[in-house]
Tab-separated table of C-alpha atoms in Angstrom:
chain	number	residue	atom	x	y	z
U	1	MET	CA	55.581	-66.409	39.949
U	2	ARG	CA	57.030	-65.514	43.357
U	3	ALA	CA	56.445	-61.771	42.755
U	4	ASN	CA	52.753	-62.413	42.054
U	5	LEU	CA	52.222	-64.703	45.051
U	6	PRO	CA	50.623	-62.081	47.388
U	7	ALA	CA	48.122	-61.106	44.703
U	8	LEU	CA	47.328	-64.773	44.062
U	9	ILE	CA	46.723	-65.378	47.768
U	10	LEU	CA	44.336	-62.427	47.939
U	11	LEU	CA	42.455	-63.638	44.891
U	12	LEU	CA	42.091	-67.140	46.322
U	13	LEU	CA	40.855	-65.710	49.626
U	14	ALA	CA	38.302	-63.614	47.772
U	15	LEU	CA	36.960	-66.704	46.020
U	16	VAL	CA	36.592	-68.798	49.150
U	17	PRO	CA	32.918	-69.100	50.175
U	18	THR	CA	32.249	-66.599	52.936
U	19	ALA	CA	29.461	-68.442	54.747
U	20	GLY	CA	30.294	-68.900	58.396
U	21	ARG	CA	33.520	-66.896	58.402
U	22	ALA	CA	33.058	-63.321	57.102
U	23	ASP	CA	32.785	-60.540	59.663
U	24	PRO	CA	30.986	-57.285	58.812
U	25	VAL	CA	33.049	-54.495	57.299
U	26	ASN	CA	32.848	-50.758	57.925
U	27	ALA	CA	32.821	-49.482	54.356
U	28	CYS	CA	32.657	-45.681	54.098
U	29	ALA	CA	32.308	-44.010	50.701
U	30	ILE	CA	33.727	-40.508	50.283
U	31	ARG	CA	31.263	-37.711	49.586
U	32	TRP	CA	32.551	-34.605	47.778
U	33	ASP	CA	29.311	-32.768	47.322
U	34	ALA	CA	29.656	-30.222	44.524
U	35	TRP	CA	26.241	-31.213	43.153
U	36	TYR	CA	23.737	-29.332	45.277
U	37	SER	CA	23.995	-25.667	44.261
U	38	ASN	CA	23.987	-23.638	41.050
U	39	ALA	CA	25.102	-20.110	41.932
U	40	PRO	CA	27.934	-18.833	39.686
U	41	GLY	CA	30.392	-18.694	42.589
U	42	ASP	CA	29.548	-22.178	43.868
U	43	PRO	CA	31.506	-25.335	42.969
U	44	GLY	CA	28.238	-26.808	41.692
U	45	HIS	CA	28.253	-24.274	38.872
U	46	ASP	CA	31.615	-25.616	37.662
U	47	THR	CA	30.621	-29.287	37.884
U	48	ALA	CA	27.438	-28.558	35.941
U	49	VAL	CA	29.493	-27.001	33.147
U	50	THR	CA	31.789	-30.042	33.111
U	51	LEU	CA	29.042	-32.649	32.967
U	52	ALA	CA	26.821	-30.755	30.520
U	53	ASP	CA	29.211	-31.926	27.806
U	54	PRO	CA	27.322	-34.674	25.930
U	55	LYS	CA	30.384	-36.947	26.251
U	56	PHE	CA	30.098	-36.881	30.034
U	57	ARG	CA	26.380	-36.577	30.745
U	58	ASP	CA	26.182	-40.164	31.964
U	59	LEU	CA	28.333	-39.146	34.958
U	60	ALA	CA	25.784	-36.642	36.279
U	61	PRO	CA	23.910	-37.519	39.492
U	62	LEU	CA	20.202	-38.164	39.019
U	63	HIS	CA	19.092	-34.907	40.605
U	64	GLY	CA	20.778	-33.072	37.736
U	65	GLU	CA	18.376	-32.063	34.981
U	66	PHE	CA	19.387	-31.218	31.416
U	67	GLU	CA	17.776	-28.113	29.969
U	68	ALA	CA	16.589	-27.535	26.420
U	69	ASP	CA	19.620	-25.342	25.765
U	70	GLY	CA	21.952	-28.192	26.745
U	71	GLY	CA	22.800	-26.835	30.176
U	72	LEU	CA	22.767	-28.863	33.384
U	73	VAL	CA	21.013	-27.678	36.545
U	74	TRP	CA	21.180	-29.321	39.963
U	75	ARG	CA	17.711	-29.759	41.467
U	76	PRO	CA	18.182	-31.590	44.751
U	77	SER	CA	15.266	-32.150	47.113
U	78	PRO	CA	14.633	-34.033	50.351
U	79	ALA	CA	12.928	-36.816	48.411
U	80	ARG	CA	15.787	-37.146	45.955
U	81	PHE	CA	18.313	-37.211	48.766
U	82	ASP	CA	16.289	-39.861	50.574
U	83	ALA	CA	16.671	-41.968	47.418
U	84	GLU	CA	20.456	-41.651	47.864
U	85	ILE	CA	20.110	-42.798	51.463
U	86	GLU	CA	18.113	-45.839	50.388
U	87	ALA	CA	20.647	-46.688	47.685
U	88	ALA	CA	23.568	-46.500	50.126
U	89	ARG	CA	21.663	-48.563	52.708
U	90	ARG	CA	21.025	-51.348	50.236
U	91	ALA	CA	24.751	-51.493	49.464
U	92	GLY	CA	25.746	-51.595	53.137
U	93	LEU	CA	27.684	-48.316	53.038
U	94	CYS	CA	28.379	-45.467	55.384
U	95	TRP	CA	29.308	-42.030	54.089
U	96	ALA	CA	32.454	-40.004	54.778
U	97	TYR	CA	31.758	-36.319	54.121
U	98	LEU	CA	34.710	-34.164	53.124
U	99	ALA	CA	34.230	-31.189	55.424
U	100	TYR	CA	34.512	-27.566	54.315
U	101	GLY	CA	34.702	-24.602	56.622
U	102	SER	CA	35.455	-20.968	57.306
U	103	GLY	CA	37.545	-19.379	59.995
U	104	GLY	CA	39.185	-22.717	60.790
U	105	ALA	CA	35.931	-24.542	61.634
U	106	VAL	CA	33.376	-26.651	59.779
U	107	ASP	CA	30.677	-24.414	58.305
U	108	LEU	CA	27.482	-26.389	57.725
U	109	SER	CA	25.953	-23.512	55.731
U	110	LEU	CA	28.438	-23.756	52.857
U	111	PRO	CA	27.275	-25.102	49.466
U	112	MET	CA	29.712	-28.041	49.734
U	113	MET	CA	27.996	-29.114	52.982
U	114	ARG	CA	24.436	-29.203	51.594
U	115	GLY	CA	24.554	-32.947	51.131
U	116	LEU	CA	25.185	-33.341	54.851
U	117	ALA	CA	22.423	-30.810	55.548
U	118	PHE	CA	19.935	-32.944	53.576
U	119	HIS	CA	21.188	-36.053	55.375
U	120	ARG	CA	20.876	-34.600	58.877
U	121	ALA	CA	17.356	-33.317	58.147
U	122	SER	CA	16.053	-36.580	56.686
U	123	ALA	CA	13.476	-38.664	58.538
U	124	ILE	CA	15.400	-41.773	57.424
U	125	LYS	CA	18.876	-40.451	58.241
U	126	ASP	CA	19.617	-43.339	60.592
U	127	LEU	CA	19.571	-45.815	57.692
U	128	VAL	CA	23.045	-44.638	56.678
U	129	PRO	CA	25.654	-43.560	59.249
U	130	TYR	CA	28.138	-40.854	58.412
U	131	ALA	CA	31.591	-39.731	59.503
U	132	LEU	CA	33.487	-36.539	58.795
U	133	ILE	CA	36.680	-36.135	56.823
U	134	ALA	CA	37.950	-33.104	58.708
U	135	THR	CA	40.521	-31.229	56.687
U	136	THR	CA	43.277	-29.464	58.567
U	137	SER	CA	41.370	-26.250	57.727
U	138	THR	CA	38.436	-27.320	59.927
U	139	LEU	CA	40.235	-28.270	63.157
U	140	GLY	CA	40.787	-24.771	64.510
U	141	SER	CA	43.728	-22.397	64.434
U	142	ALA	CA	46.615	-21.216	66.563
U	143	ARG	CA	44.283	-18.536	67.932
U	144	ASP	CA	41.437	-20.907	68.799
U	145	LEU	CA	42.035	-24.577	69.555
U	146	THR	CA	38.591	-25.309	71.028
U	147	THR	CA	35.661	-23.949	68.986
U	148	ALA	CA	36.146	-26.155	65.917
U	149	ALA	CA	36.859	-29.179	68.106
U	150	GLY	CA	33.654	-28.643	70.045
U	151	LEU	CA	31.623	-28.347	66.859
U	152	ILE	CA	32.878	-31.674	65.490
U	153	ALA	CA	32.433	-33.392	68.856
U	154	GLY	CA	28.846	-32.147	68.865
U	155	LEU	CA	28.190	-33.847	65.515
U	156	MET	CA	29.510	-37.091	66.984
U	157	ARG	CA	26.558	-37.124	69.392
U	158	GLU	CA	24.087	-37.502	66.537
U	159	SER	CA	22.212	-40.785	66.272
U	160	ASN	CA	23.651	-41.692	62.883
U	161	TYR	CA	27.256	-40.628	63.401
U	162	LYS	CA	29.445	-43.589	62.446
U	163	THR	CA	31.182	-45.577	65.169
U	164	VAL	CA	33.537	-48.561	65.127
U	165	ASP	CA	33.646	-51.205	67.840
U	166	LEU	CA	37.074	-52.031	69.235
U	167	ALA	CA	37.893	-53.963	72.400
U	168	GLY	CA	34.324	-53.609	73.584
U	169	ALA	CA	34.257	-49.829	73.125
U	170	ARG	CA	32.170	-47.933	70.594
U	171	ARG	CA	34.261	-45.127	69.108
U	172	PRO	CA	33.171	-42.305	66.764
U	173	LEU	CA	35.084	-42.385	63.484
U	174	LEU	CA	36.973	-39.321	62.288
U	175	PHE	CA	39.178	-39.000	59.226
U	176	VAL	CA	41.732	-36.178	59.155
U	177	PHE	CA	42.839	-35.019	55.698
U	178	TYR	CA	46.295	-33.450	55.898
U	179	ASP	CA	47.129	-30.338	53.892
U	180	LYS	CA	50.511	-28.748	54.533
U	181	GLN	CA	49.307	-25.320	53.373
U	182	ASP	CA	46.356	-25.427	55.788
U	183	VAL	CA	48.681	-26.214	58.680
U	184	ALA	CA	50.986	-23.359	57.690
U	185	ARG	CA	48.152	-20.859	57.269
U	186	LEU	CA	46.115	-21.701	60.374
U	187	PHE	CA	48.633	-23.196	62.788
U	188	GLY	CA	51.848	-21.493	61.724
U	189	GLY	CA	53.139	-24.870	60.541
U	190	ASP	CA	53.070	-26.234	64.098
U	191	LEU	CA	51.702	-29.781	64.136
U	192	GLY	CA	51.876	-29.675	67.931
U	193	LEU	CA	49.010	-27.173	67.856
U	194	VAL	CA	47.026	-29.471	65.560
U	195	ARG	CA	47.630	-32.221	68.119
U	196	GLN	CA	46.267	-29.949	70.852
U	197	ALA	CA	43.147	-29.270	68.777
U	198	LEU	CA	42.606	-33.005	68.285
U	199	ASP	CA	43.214	-33.670	71.972
U	200	ASN	CA	40.577	-31.055	72.777
U	201	LEU	CA	38.190	-32.758	70.363
U	202	ARG	CA	38.797	-36.090	72.084
U	203	GLY	CA	38.084	-34.543	75.455
U	204	PHE	CA	34.837	-32.954	74.260
U	205	ALA	CA	33.681	-36.213	72.657
U	206	ARG	CA	34.384	-38.229	75.796
U	207	ALA	CA	32.657	-35.618	77.950
U	208	ASN	CA	29.484	-35.584	75.842
U	209	GLY	CA	29.214	-39.370	75.862
U	210	SER	CA	30.255	-39.973	72.262
U	211	GLY	CA	33.351	-41.949	73.262
U	212	ASP	CA	37.010	-41.682	72.350
U	213	PRO	CA	37.296	-40.870	68.617
U	214	TYR	CA	39.010	-43.346	66.313
U	215	VAL	CA	41.141	-41.019	64.197
U	216	VAL	CA	42.435	-42.012	60.756
U	217	VAL	CA	45.034	-39.760	59.104
U	218	LEU	CA	44.708	-39.429	55.324
U	219	ALA	CA	47.985	-38.525	53.656
U	220	SER	CA	50.372	-39.708	50.957
U	221	PRO	CA	52.794	-41.394	50.795
U	222	ALA	CA	52.464	-43.983	53.535
U	223	ALA	CA	55.619	-42.862	55.387
U	224	LEU	CA	54.252	-39.311	55.714
U	225	ALA	CA	50.900	-40.653	56.906
U	226	GLU	CA	52.626	-42.650	59.636
U	227	THR	CA	54.758	-39.702	60.740
U	228	LEU	CA	51.624	-37.589	61.015
U	229	ARG	CA	49.754	-40.334	62.861
U	230	GLU	CA	52.474	-40.534	65.491
U	231	THR	CA	52.675	-36.747	65.823
U	232	LEU	CA	48.911	-36.293	66.100
U	233	GLY	CA	48.265	-39.324	68.292
U	234	ALA	CA	45.908	-40.914	65.763
U	235	GLU	CA	44.894	-44.554	65.610
U	236	ALA	CA	45.263	-45.410	61.919
U	237	ILE	CA	46.432	-44.270	58.488
U	238	SER	CA	44.964	-44.345	54.996
U	239	GLU	CA	44.835	-42.169	51.883
U	240	TYR	CA	42.222	-40.220	49.924
U	241	VAL	CA	42.980	-41.942	46.613
U	242	SER	CA	44.988	-45.058	45.863
U	243	GLY	CA	46.809	-46.478	42.877
U	244	ARG	CA	48.924	-44.862	40.181
U	245	ARG	CA	48.031	-43.931	36.638
U	246	THR	CA	50.755	-44.290	34.016
U	247	GLY	CA	50.212	-41.110	31.976
U	248	GLN	CA	48.543	-42.940	29.135
U	249	PRO	CA	45.261	-44.851	28.634
U	250	GLU	CA	45.243	-47.937	30.821
U	251	SER	CA	42.914	-50.858	31.426
U	252	TRP	CA	41.372	-51.444	34.845
U	253	ALA	CA	43.082	-54.844	34.979
U	254	ALA	CA	46.471	-53.145	34.603
U	255	PHE	CA	45.683	-50.393	37.122
U	256	ALA	CA	44.095	-52.414	39.953
U	257	PRO	CA	47.320	-54.019	41.276
U	258	SER	CA	48.698	-50.546	42.064
U	259	MET	CA	45.810	-50.019	44.501
U	260	GLU	CA	46.568	-53.284	46.236
U	261	GLN	CA	50.236	-52.337	46.471
U	262	ASP	CA	49.109	-49.262	48.388
U	263	TRP	CA	47.108	-51.378	50.848
U	264	ARG	CA	50.232	-53.328	51.705
U	265	ALA	CA	52.441	-50.247	51.791
U	266	TYR	CA	50.237	-48.485	54.333
U	267	ALA	CA	49.872	-51.583	56.487
U	268	ALA	CA	53.650	-52.102	56.446
U	269	ALA	CA	54.424	-48.441	57.191
U	270	THR	CA	52.468	-48.150	60.437
U	271	LYS	CA	53.137	-49.293	63.993
U	272	ALA	CA	49.415	-48.957	64.617
U	273	GLN	CA	46.526	-49.626	62.247
U	274	ALA	CA	45.647	-49.016	58.605
U	275	ALA	CA	42.567	-48.948	56.368
U	276	PRO	CA	42.693	-49.792	52.649
U	277	LEU	CA	41.354	-47.293	50.112
U	278	VAL	CA	39.366	-48.890	47.294
U	279	ARG	CA	38.618	-46.958	44.122
U	280	SER	CA	35.544	-47.318	41.953
U	281	GLY	CA	37.190	-45.482	39.068
U	282	ALA	CA	40.200	-43.461	37.895
U	283	ASP	CA	38.980	-41.837	34.671
U	284	LEU	CA	39.428	-38.070	34.976
U	285	ARG	CA	38.802	-37.146	31.349
U	286	ALA	CA	35.723	-35.077	32.233
U	287	ARG	CA	37.680	-33.020	34.778
U	288	CYS	CA	40.571	-32.639	32.315
U	289	ALA	CA	38.370	-31.574	29.401
U	290	HIS	CA	36.472	-28.963	31.434
U	291	PRO	CA	38.559	-28.117	34.512
U	292	PRO	CA	36.839	-26.146	37.253
U	293	ARG	CA	38.312	-22.871	38.492
U	294	TRP	CA	40.281	-24.489	41.317
U	295	GLU	CA	41.867	-27.194	39.146
U	296	ARG	CA	45.538	-26.547	38.328
U	297	ARG	CA	46.653	-29.857	36.861
U	298	PHE	CA	45.297	-29.414	33.349
U	299	GLN	CA	46.132	-26.809	30.724
U	300	THR	CA	43.684	-25.687	28.048
U	301	GLY	CA	43.859	-28.137	25.182
U	302	ALA	CA	45.513	-30.895	27.229
U	303	SER	CA	45.401	-34.347	25.624
U	304	CYS	CA	43.637	-35.947	28.635
U	305	ASP	CA	45.278	-39.316	27.965
U	306	ASN	CA	46.194	-40.012	31.591
U	307	TYR	CA	43.145	-42.103	32.454
U	308	VAL	CA	42.045	-45.594	33.400
U	309	GLU	CA	39.169	-47.356	31.710
U	310	ASN	CA	36.267	-47.925	34.061
U	311	PRO	CA	35.922	-51.412	35.524
U	312	SER	CA	33.182	-53.754	34.431
U	313	LEU	CA	30.686	-54.711	37.114
U	314	ASP	CA	32.493	-58.029	37.537
U	315	GLN	CA	35.853	-56.266	37.878
U	316	LEU	CA	34.414	-53.823	40.418
U	317	LYS	CA	32.927	-56.646	42.421
U	318	ALA	CA	36.203	-58.576	42.321
U	319	GLU	CA	38.187	-55.542	43.538
U	320	PHE	CA	35.924	-55.082	46.548
U	321	ALA	CA	36.118	-58.801	47.257
U	322	ARG	CA	39.925	-58.604	47.268
U	323	ALA	CA	39.779	-55.623	49.641
U	324	ARG	CA	37.456	-57.462	51.979
U	325	ALA	CA	39.681	-60.528	51.900
U	326	PHE	CA	42.738	-58.370	52.608
U	327	ILE	CA	41.084	-56.795	55.656
U	328	ALA	CA	40.633	-60.264	57.120
U	329	THR	CA	44.380	-60.968	57.029
U	330	PRO	CA	46.827	-60.111	59.853
U	331	GLU	CA	48.952	-58.254	57.287
U	332	ALA	CA	46.205	-55.633	56.942
U	333	ARG	CA	46.544	-54.345	60.531
U	334	ASP	CA	42.875	-53.337	60.418
U	335	PRO	CA	41.039	-54.531	63.554
U	336	ALA	CA	38.332	-51.904	62.945
U	337	ARG	CA	37.589	-53.713	59.660
U	338	LEU	CA	37.507	-50.308	58.030
U	339	MET	CA	37.497	-49.693	54.284
U	340	LEU	CA	37.480	-46.241	52.690
U	341	ILE	CA	36.001	-45.943	49.201
U	342	TYR	CA	36.754	-43.371	46.513
U	343	SER	CA	34.030	-42.497	45.926
U	344	TRP	CA	30.312	-41.965	46.348
U	345	SER	CA	30.207	-38.623	44.580
U	346	GLU	CA	33.516	-37.633	42.965
U	347	CYS	CA	31.668	-38.058	39.685
U	348	ASP	CA	33.661	-35.792	37.381
U	349	GLU	CA	37.106	-36.714	38.682
U	350	SER	CA	36.753	-40.458	39.259
U	351	GLY	CA	34.656	-41.034	36.146
U	352	ASN	CA	32.799	-43.836	37.899
U	353	CYS	CA	31.224	-42.620	41.157
U	354	LEU	CA	29.044	-45.108	43.005
U	355	MET	CA	25.967	-42.913	43.462
U	356	PRO	CA	23.162	-43.470	40.937
U	357	THR	CA	23.742	-41.331	37.858
U	358	HIS	CA	22.160	-40.736	34.477
U	359	GLY	CA	24.413	-43.485	33.141
U	360	ASP	CA	23.579	-45.876	35.997
U	361	PRO	CA	20.086	-44.870	37.170
U	362	ALA	CA	19.301	-48.284	38.672
U	363	GLY	CA	22.510	-48.315	40.709
U	364	GLU	CA	24.033	-51.423	39.168
U	365	LYS	CA	27.474	-50.518	40.529
U	366	LEU	CA	26.029	-50.263	44.029
U	367	GLN	CA	24.309	-53.597	43.630
U	368	ALA	CA	27.601	-55.234	42.637
U	369	VAL	CA	29.477	-53.646	45.532
U	370	GLY	CA	26.682	-54.419	47.966
U	371	GLU	CA	26.784	-58.114	47.137
U	372	VAL	CA	30.360	-58.150	48.420
U	373	LEU	CA	29.915	-55.886	51.426
U	374	ARG	CA	26.753	-57.586	52.692
U	375	ALA	CA	28.062	-61.123	52.272
U	376	GLN	CA	28.115	-63.130	55.511
């Protein structure tokens, strides 16, 4: 019983009526946008092949249309993207866009950035704020420590760029996704140069009136994330995915405690602040059955047994309630009340993305999550 006491406390906190005590949360759902282009060389071509399989069609976002020959084509439009904005608004979410680039800087013309392009062009863009997940391939290079930083700082000036309020200051939110190979390729392995690029970004953001960025390092395990945070001068740590699969089919009830163990591990590892990562799913059978060109984890004919059954709506709601309750505890070390969510649009890899899909056209998952996030 003693070993299960922390989990019991979290569950009891989640069940306590929230009226009069719950503070708002900053809940940002990850966007990995391989769903907005169809050219053979684009990632969207690969995801369409994966989700055209009749076993996985329910995972396809609503702007995907199935052809008479069984193929899947992405047909995004401003109106269809505005429907995504409305769905996220109703759930009380912000979006965290995984940034892609070229030459060491974010490139907004790339196919993987078309979701953000639709968002920035929308007349209702301010209904849903967004932040960037800047990979270490979009922060510059040893040859140029300013151009990429200036580009990101410029985005922070936009009216719907996400901010967090701390100690009376409004600070633009930036996630930094660490990739050792990126740092080696662009910065010669020198994290001191990455720190200089981030310091330049901070200076540009302060100078243009955006404020001092609140930087969250995403890395695993927690000890590495904390080492990077200290080296880069960041404010907080988190991870891109949480929890651990067992290598065989697993129920959501069995998997969920491993996510919560991660929340505590990251909070305990840092001298600063942490943000829990909450998953909406961990079923990667679609990705395993039809791996895209860049996927190296799965061999042809793999058994694809390393998956977690998707949560019921009640289980999903309960998991978000536990995360919200955890954030409210001193143990969480999360004064920004920040929660990162995997994911809005990792539909083939998570097996249960939050965005409306052919299997969830009414957005029932979002409604369940929204009931927790909007609770006062």
